[in-house]
Amino acid sequence: MPTEYDAEYDGGPDLRHHGDAEVRGAVGLTDLAVNVRANTPPAWLKRHLAASLDGLAAYPDGRAARAAVAARHGVAPDRVLLTSGAAEAFVLLARALKVRQPVVVHPQFTEPEAALRDAGHVVGRVLLREEDGFRLSGATVPQDADLVVIGNPTNPTSALHPAASIAELARPGRYVVVDEAFMDAVPGEREALAGRTDVPGLVVLRSLTKTWGLAGLRIGYVLSDPETIATLAAAQPLWPVSSPALAAAEACVAPAALAEASDAALRISADRTHLLDGLREFASHGVRAVEPAEGPFILLRAPDAPALRERLRERGFALRRGDTFPGLGAQWLRVAVRDPGTTDRLLGALRAVLGR
């Protein structure tokens, strides 16, 4: 399995390019580039957030939200750290943990590597292969790696790695960081490691921004052993999470919200099947999705993908370019899963474009 240690990093792909750049400032585009669930936040959550504004005069107190997240995962509160989105957690990990050989398993969300590089680390890459379906099985992580980062399900490949395979990465003196930002979009959250206390060095990151449409609010959390949580907390500024974000955290891990998220995961699964079934029509044009897919998005290979992306944009659809993910190239696109009506309109646009 290819592994790269690029001490003389030449810039490579733009690690800070994210899906929001595809739609920023655009008018009239159907957003298939950002993985936030459509039609969110729900009305009840908006009302809850509005009610929290009455407390803005007081400094944020995260104890109730922290206890709620801990109860949701069946762990003690000292195993939970609330953060300003998962992105803050990546920065804390890069700055606070004393590691020498960090490795990122790619293709995956690029912010972990960007944060590590910004903190002065030389970052190794383990590149998963298309012929393996971008699955972890068979991957070789260097024995001396003392921090390994992997997404599950992985953005952008939509691969869901077995929890046992990830747990096997654990070694004495090694942190295993698992980005589970999209795990609540997987029915039953199968293969989740959140809440596990039997894997040494395990650090799990969760985000509440994707399922609940809170990207602008910034709320996420870290689950790990008390010592690691204390180390990360010491690197945070005072009051890092706002009162409305704390209110959102508490509300989104309540039983009713978890039931709603579970229902949404089932709908996403059905909508993803509809999208994958429709895309098979274009196999003769060289268009192919990576399967099996388990996240709220799919990774698509297409000949001359940049031109295809631009033509679809002309027809009102924004897709995420794939060439900014290490291990991929210009022939890749990421497509968010949407409702069947939106998917059918996309398929119609593809017919028009590929039929030229």
Short mmCIF file of C-alpha atoms in Angstrom, two decimals:
data_model
loop_
_atom_site.label_atom_id
_atom_site.label_comp_id
_atom_site.label_asym_id
_atom_site.label_seq_id
_atom_site.Cartn_x
_atom_site.Cartn_y
_atom_site.Cartn_z
CA MET A 1 0.00 0.00 0.00
CA PRO A 2 1.59 3.31 -1.03
CA THR A 3 2.83 5.46 1.83
CA GLU A 4 4.28 8.92 1.32
CA TYR A 5 6.40 10.95 3.73
CA ASP A 6 6.79 14.28 1.97
CA ALA A 7 9.08 16.33 4.18
CA GLU A 8 9.61 18.73 1.30
CA TYR A 9 5.93 19.25 0.64
CA ASP A 10 5.54 21.09 -2.65
CA GLY A 11 2.00 22.29 -2.08
CA GLY A 12 0.25 19.41 -3.85
CA PRO A 13 -3.52 19.69 -3.99
CA ASP A 14 -5.27 22.58 -2.27
CA LEU A 15 -6.00 21.05 1.14
CA ARG A 16 -8.14 24.03 2.10
CA HIS A 17 -10.57 23.74 -0.81
CA HIS A 18 -13.97 22.65 0.51
CA GLY A 19 -17.37 22.13 -1.04
CA ASP A 20 -18.72 25.50 0.02
CA ALA A 21 -16.34 27.13 -2.47
CA GLU A 22 -18.36 25.57 -5.30
CA VAL A 23 -21.51 27.50 -4.37
CA ARG A 24 -20.26 30.61 -2.58
CA GLY A 25 -21.80 33.67 -4.18
CA ALA A 26 -23.70 31.60 -6.75
CA VAL A 27 -27.39 32.15 -7.40
CA GLY A 28 -29.83 29.51 -8.58
CA LEU A 29 -27.51 26.50 -8.29
CA THR A 30 -28.70 23.21 -6.85
CA ASP A 31 -26.05 22.43 -4.25
CA LEU A 32 -24.65 18.92 -4.67
CA ALA A 33 -21.19 20.02 -3.50
CA VAL A 34 -21.83 20.42 0.24
CA ASN A 35 -22.73 17.42 2.38
CA VAL A 36 -25.01 19.20 4.86
CA ARG A 37 -28.45 17.55 4.87
CA ALA A 38 -30.99 19.50 2.83
CA ASN A 39 -33.90 21.37 4.45
CA THR A 40 -32.12 21.77 7.77
CA PRO A 41 -32.07 22.89 10.52
CA PRO A 42 -35.59 21.65 11.30
CA ALA A 43 -38.17 24.09 12.62
CA TRP A 44 -38.06 22.72 16.17
CA LEU A 45 -34.30 23.23 16.33
CA LYS A 46 -34.58 26.79 15.04
CA ARG A 47 -37.09 27.54 17.79
CA HIS A 48 -34.79 25.99 20.37
CA LEU A 49 -31.85 28.09 19.16
CA ALA A 50 -33.96 31.24 19.17
CA ALA A 51 -34.99 30.60 22.77
CA SER A 52 -31.33 30.24 23.76
CA LEU A 53 -30.64 33.83 22.73
CA ASP A 54 -32.24 35.08 25.95
CA GLY A 55 -29.13 33.82 27.75
CA LEU A 56 -26.53 35.58 25.63
CA ALA A 57 -25.65 38.04 28.40
CA ALA A 58 -24.15 35.21 30.44
CA TYR A 59 -20.89 33.46 29.65
CA PRO A 60 -21.35 29.99 28.10
CA ASP A 61 -21.60 27.07 30.53
CA GLY A 62 -20.99 23.77 28.75
CA ARG A 63 -21.61 21.40 31.66
CA ALA A 64 -25.16 20.40 30.71
CA ALA A 65 -24.31 19.89 27.04
CA ARG A 66 -21.20 17.92 27.92
CA ALA A 67 -23.20 15.67 30.24
CA ALA A 68 -25.84 15.16 27.54
CA VAL A 69 -23.26 14.13 24.94
CA ALA A 70 -21.62 11.81 27.47
CA ALA A 71 -24.97 10.17 28.27
CA ARG A 72 -25.72 9.78 24.55
CA HIS A 73 -22.55 7.69 24.14
CA GLY A 74 -22.60 5.99 27.53
CA VAL A 75 -19.36 7.49 28.81
CA ALA A 76 -18.34 9.78 31.66
CA PRO A 77 -18.32 13.55 31.03
CA ASP A 78 -14.54 13.68 31.46
CA ARG A 79 -14.30 11.69 28.21
CA VAL A 80 -16.05 14.47 26.24
CA LEU A 81 -14.75 17.75 24.85
CA LEU A 82 -17.14 20.15 23.10
CA THR A 83 -15.59 22.02 20.19
CA SER A 84 -16.40 24.73 17.69
CA GLY A 85 -17.08 22.15 14.99
CA ALA A 86 -14.87 19.20 14.14
CA ALA A 87 -12.45 21.59 12.43
CA GLU A 88 -11.41 23.05 15.79
CA ALA A 89 -10.78 19.53 17.06
CA PHE A 90 -8.32 18.87 14.23
CA VAL A 91 -6.42 22.03 15.14
CA LEU A 92 -6.33 21.07 18.82
CA LEU A 93 -5.02 17.61 18.00
CA ALA A 94 -2.30 19.05 15.77
CA ARG A 95 -1.17 21.63 18.32
CA ALA A 96 -1.62 19.87 21.65
CA LEU A 97 -0.57 16.25 21.11
CA LYS A 98 3.14 15.56 21.23
CA VAL A 99 3.55 13.37 18.16
CA ARG A 100 6.44 12.92 15.76
CA GLN A 101 5.15 10.72 12.94
CA PRO A 102 1.54 11.61 12.10
CA VAL A 103 -0.10 9.74 9.23
CA VAL A 104 -3.33 10.53 7.40
CA VAL A 105 -5.20 7.81 5.51
CA HIS A 106 -6.29 9.25 2.16
CA PRO A 107 -8.41 9.99 0.20
CA GLN A 108 -10.28 11.72 3.02
CA PHE A 109 -11.29 15.12 4.38
CA THR A 110 -8.21 17.29 4.00
CA GLU A 111 -8.52 19.54 7.06
CA PRO A 112 -6.72 17.11 9.44
CA GLU A 113 -3.61 17.14 7.27
CA ALA A 114 -3.82 20.90 6.74
CA ALA A 115 -4.01 21.45 10.51
CA LEU A 116 -1.05 19.14 11.14
CA ARG A 117 1.06 20.91 8.53
CA ASP A 118 0.13 24.32 9.91
CA ALA A 119 1.37 23.10 13.32
CA GLY A 120 4.75 22.24 11.80
CA HIS A 121 4.39 18.48 11.42
CA VAL A 122 5.76 16.41 8.57
CA VAL A 123 2.76 14.34 7.53
CA GLY A 124 2.82 10.84 6.07
CA ARG A 125 0.09 9.65 3.76
CA VAL A 126 -1.34 6.17 3.38
CA LEU A 127 -3.12 6.11 0.02
CA LEU A 128 -6.01 3.68 -0.35
CA ARG A 129 -6.55 2.30 -3.83
CA GLU A 130 -9.45 2.53 -6.22
CA GLU A 131 -9.12 -1.17 -7.10
CA ASP A 132 -9.77 -1.97 -3.43
CA GLY A 133 -12.82 0.26 -3.32
CA PHE A 134 -10.77 2.67 -1.18
CA ARG A 135 -11.19 0.22 1.72
CA LEU A 136 -8.81 0.03 4.64
CA SER A 137 -8.36 -3.74 4.47
CA GLY A 138 -4.83 -4.52 3.44
CA ALA A 139 -3.52 -1.02 4.09
CA THR A 140 -0.07 -0.72 5.59
CA VAL A 141 0.32 1.96 8.23
CA PRO A 142 3.95 2.51 9.23
CA GLN A 143 4.77 0.93 12.57
CA ASP A 144 6.38 4.13 13.85
CA ALA A 145 3.30 6.26 13.15
CA ASP A 146 2.22 7.70 16.49
CA LEU A 147 -0.96 9.37 15.18
CA VAL A 148 -3.19 7.91 12.48
CA VAL A 149 -6.20 9.81 11.10
CA ILE A 150 -9.01 8.10 9.20
CA GLY A 151 -12.58 9.05 8.33
CA ASN A 152 -15.47 6.64 8.80
CA PRO A 153 -17.54 6.76 6.68
CA THR A 154 -14.86 8.46 4.66
CA ASN A 155 -15.36 11.74 2.87
CA PRO A 156 -15.24 11.70 -0.19
CA THR A 157 -15.17 7.97 -0.98
CA SER A 158 -18.28 7.06 1.07
CA ALA A 159 -16.42 3.94 2.25
CA LEU A 160 -17.46 2.52 5.62
CA HIS A 161 -14.54 0.70 7.22
CA PRO A 162 -15.14 -2.12 9.71
CA ALA A 163 -14.71 -0.91 13.27
CA ALA A 164 -12.54 -3.95 13.94
CA SER A 165 -10.12 -2.96 11.17
CA ILE A 166 -9.73 0.51 12.62
CA ALA A 167 -9.33 -0.82 16.15
CA GLU A 168 -6.50 -3.04 14.89
CA LEU A 169 -4.51 0.11 14.11
CA ALA A 170 -4.10 0.72 17.85
CA ARG A 171 -0.56 0.39 19.23
CA PRO A 172 1.12 1.43 22.47
CA GLY A 173 2.04 5.09 22.16
CA ARG A 174 -0.22 5.71 19.14
CA TYR A 175 -3.32 7.86 18.78
CA VAL A 176 -5.97 6.54 16.39
CA VAL A 177 -8.14 9.49 15.35
CA VAL A 178 -11.44 8.56 13.71
CA ASP A 179 -13.50 11.28 12.05
CA GLU A 180 -17.11 10.11 12.41
CA ALA A 181 -18.68 13.35 11.17
CA PHE A 182 -21.06 11.39 8.92
CA MET A 183 -21.63 8.33 11.09
CA ASP A 184 -25.09 9.47 12.14
CA ALA A 185 -26.09 9.27 8.46
CA VAL A 186 -25.38 5.51 8.50
CA PRO A 187 -28.43 3.46 9.54
CA GLY A 188 -27.81 2.02 12.97
CA GLU A 189 -24.40 3.76 13.08
CA ARG A 190 -22.89 0.36 12.44
CA GLU A 191 -19.09 0.29 12.61
CA ALA A 192 -19.09 3.29 14.97
CA LEU A 193 -16.33 3.56 17.52
CA ALA A 194 -17.82 6.46 19.46
CA GLY A 195 -18.30 5.40 23.06
CA ARG A 196 -15.69 2.63 22.92
CA THR A 197 -13.30 2.72 25.88
CA ASP A 198 -11.44 -0.51 25.16
CA VAL A 199 -9.25 0.77 22.29
CA PRO A 200 -6.06 2.40 23.59
CA GLY A 201 -5.29 5.79 22.11
CA LEU A 202 -8.70 6.08 20.44
CA VAL A 203 -9.90 9.61 19.65
CA VAL A 204 -13.32 9.93 17.96
CA LEU A 205 -14.56 13.18 16.45
CA ARG A 206 -18.21 13.89 15.85
CA SER A 207 -19.94 16.82 14.14
CA LEU A 208 -23.52 17.99 14.60
CA THR A 209 -23.35 20.33 11.62
CA LYS A 210 -24.02 17.83 8.82
CA THR A 211 -27.22 16.08 9.86
CA TRP A 212 -28.73 19.15 11.55
CA GLY A 213 -27.69 21.90 9.14
CA LEU A 214 -25.55 23.81 11.66
CA ALA A 215 -22.41 24.50 9.64
CA GLY A 216 -22.77 28.21 10.38
CA LEU A 217 -23.13 27.61 14.13
CA ARG A 218 -20.03 25.38 14.56
CA ILE A 219 -20.58 22.57 17.03
CA GLY A 220 -18.89 19.20 17.41
CA TYR A 221 -17.15 17.13 20.04
CA VAL A 222 -14.29 14.78 20.83
CA LEU A 223 -14.53 11.45 22.67
CA SER A 224 -11.38 10.01 24.20
CA ASP A 225 -9.71 9.04 27.46
CA PRO A 226 -9.74 11.67 30.24
CA GLU A 227 -6.03 12.48 29.91
CA THR A 228 -6.26 13.19 26.20
CA ILE A 229 -9.43 15.24 26.69
CA ALA A 230 -7.70 17.31 29.38
CA THR A 231 -4.69 17.89 27.10
CA LEU A 232 -6.92 19.13 24.27
CA ALA A 233 -9.03 21.26 26.60
CA ALA A 234 -5.92 23.02 27.88
CA ALA A 235 -5.22 24.19 24.32
CA GLN A 236 -8.68 25.73 23.88
CA PRO A 237 -9.36 29.42 24.46
CA LEU A 238 -11.82 30.43 27.17
CA TRP A 239 -15.47 29.80 26.27
CA PRO A 240 -14.71 28.19 22.88
CA VAL A 241 -18.32 27.12 22.22
CA SER A 242 -21.11 29.69 22.16
CA SER A 243 -24.30 29.39 24.21
CA PRO A 244 -26.49 28.73 21.12
CA ALA A 245 -24.07 26.00 20.00
CA LEU A 246 -24.22 24.43 23.46
CA ALA A 247 -28.01 24.53 23.32
CA ALA A 248 -27.86 22.81 19.94
CA ALA A 249 -25.55 20.10 21.25
CA GLU A 250 -27.85 19.31 24.13
CA ALA A 251 -30.93 19.25 21.90
CA CYS A 252 -29.40 17.17 19.10
CA VAL A 253 -28.42 14.28 21.37
CA ALA A 254 -31.84 14.09 23.04
CA PRO A 255 -33.85 10.89 22.38
CA ALA A 256 -36.35 12.56 20.04
CA ALA A 257 -33.54 14.08 17.97
CA LEU A 258 -31.70 10.77 17.78
CA ALA A 259 -34.88 9.11 16.52
CA GLU A 260 -35.24 11.82 13.87
CA ALA A 261 -31.62 11.37 12.81
CA SER A 262 -32.17 7.63 12.58
CA ASP A 263 -35.16 8.15 10.28
CA ALA A 264 -33.13 10.59 8.19
CA ALA A 265 -30.35 8.01 7.83
CA LEU A 266 -32.82 5.50 6.41
CA ARG A 267 -34.11 8.09 3.92
CA ILE A 268 -30.56 8.97 2.89
CA SER A 269 -29.84 5.30 2.30
CA ALA A 270 -32.89 4.95 0.04
CA ASP A 271 -32.09 8.20 -1.78
CA ARG A 272 -28.49 7.07 -2.31
CA THR A 273 -29.71 3.81 -3.85
CA HIS A 274 -31.90 5.82 -6.22
CA LEU A 275 -28.91 7.94 -7.24
CA LEU A 276 -26.60 4.95 -7.76
CA ASP A 277 -29.23 3.08 -9.76
CA GLY A 278 -29.75 6.10 -12.01
CA LEU A 279 -26.04 6.63 -12.61
CA ARG A 280 -25.63 3.11 -14.00
CA GLU A 281 -27.35 4.37 -17.14
CA PHE A 282 -24.16 6.27 -17.96
CA ALA A 283 -21.70 3.40 -17.56
CA SER A 284 -21.26 3.27 -21.34
CA HIS A 285 -19.99 6.86 -21.15
CA GLY A 286 -17.36 5.84 -18.60
CA VAL A 287 -19.24 7.31 -15.64
CA ARG A 288 -18.88 5.09 -12.58
CA ALA A 289 -19.63 5.51 -8.89
CA VAL A 290 -17.54 3.91 -6.15
CA GLU A 291 -19.58 1.19 -4.46
CA PRO A 292 -20.62 0.18 -1.91
CA ALA A 293 -21.30 3.70 -0.69
CA GLU A 294 -22.47 4.32 2.87
CA GLY A 295 -22.33 8.09 3.39
CA PRO A 296 -24.67 10.93 2.33
CA PHE A 297 -22.55 11.43 -0.81
CA ILE A 298 -20.98 9.33 -3.56
CA LEU A 299 -17.65 9.50 -5.35
CA LEU A 300 -17.91 9.51 -9.12
CA ARG A 301 -15.30 8.85 -11.80
CA ALA A 302 -15.93 10.33 -15.23
CA PRO A 303 -13.81 10.96 -18.33
CA ASP A 304 -13.06 14.68 -18.61
CA ALA A 305 -14.74 15.30 -15.27
CA PRO A 306 -13.77 19.01 -15.16
CA ALA A 307 -15.67 19.68 -18.39
CA LEU A 308 -18.60 17.57 -17.19
CA ARG A 309 -18.68 19.52 -13.95
CA GLU A 310 -18.76 22.84 -15.80
CA ARG A 311 -21.52 21.71 -18.17
CA LEU A 312 -23.62 20.54 -15.26
CA ARG A 313 -22.99 23.85 -13.56
CA GLU A 314 -24.33 25.60 -16.66
CA ARG A 315 -27.47 23.53 -16.19
CA GLY A 316 -27.82 24.53 -12.56
CA PHE A 317 -25.97 21.83 -10.58
CA ALA A 318 -22.87 22.36 -8.42
CA LEU A 319 -20.71 19.25 -7.88
CA ARG A 320 -17.57 18.97 -5.77
CA ARG A 321 -14.31 18.60 -7.69
CA GLY A 322 -12.22 15.65 -6.55
CA ASP A 323 -8.70 16.66 -7.48
CA THR A 324 -8.07 18.47 -4.19
CA PHE A 325 -8.18 15.17 -2.29
CA PRO A 326 -4.78 13.44 -2.06
CA GLY A 327 -4.95 10.10 -3.84
CA LEU A 328 -7.54 11.25 -6.36
CA GLY A 329 -7.23 13.24 -9.57
CA ALA A 330 -9.09 15.40 -12.04
CA GLN A 331 -11.32 12.52 -13.16
CA TRP A 332 -13.18 12.44 -9.83
CA LEU A 333 -16.30 14.26 -8.60
CA ARG A 334 -18.22 14.08 -5.33
CA VAL A 335 -22.01 14.26 -5.42
CA ALA A 336 -24.20 14.84 -2.37
CA VAL A 337 -27.21 12.55 -1.97
CA ARG A 338 -30.48 14.45 -2.32
CA ASP A 339 -34.16 13.57 -2.63
CA PRO A 340 -35.35 11.54 -5.67
CA GLY A 341 -36.79 14.59 -7.41
CA THR A 342 -33.48 16.43 -7.29
CA THR A 343 -31.64 13.29 -8.39
CA ASP A 344 -33.97 12.84 -11.36
CA ARG A 345 -33.29 16.40 -12.45
CA LEU A 346 -29.56 15.74 -12.20
CA LEU A 347 -29.89 12.57 -14.25
CA GLY A 348 -31.82 14.51 -16.87
CA ALA A 349 -29.03 17.09 -17.03
CA LEU A 350 -26.48 14.29 -17.41
CA ARG A 351 -28.44 12.85 -20.33
CA ALA A 352 -28.47 16.22 -22.02
CA VAL A 353 -24.76 16.82 -21.43
CA LEU A 354 -23.51 13.35 -22.35
CA GLY A 355 -25.78 13.18 -25.34
CA ARG A 356 -24.04 16.10 -26.98
#
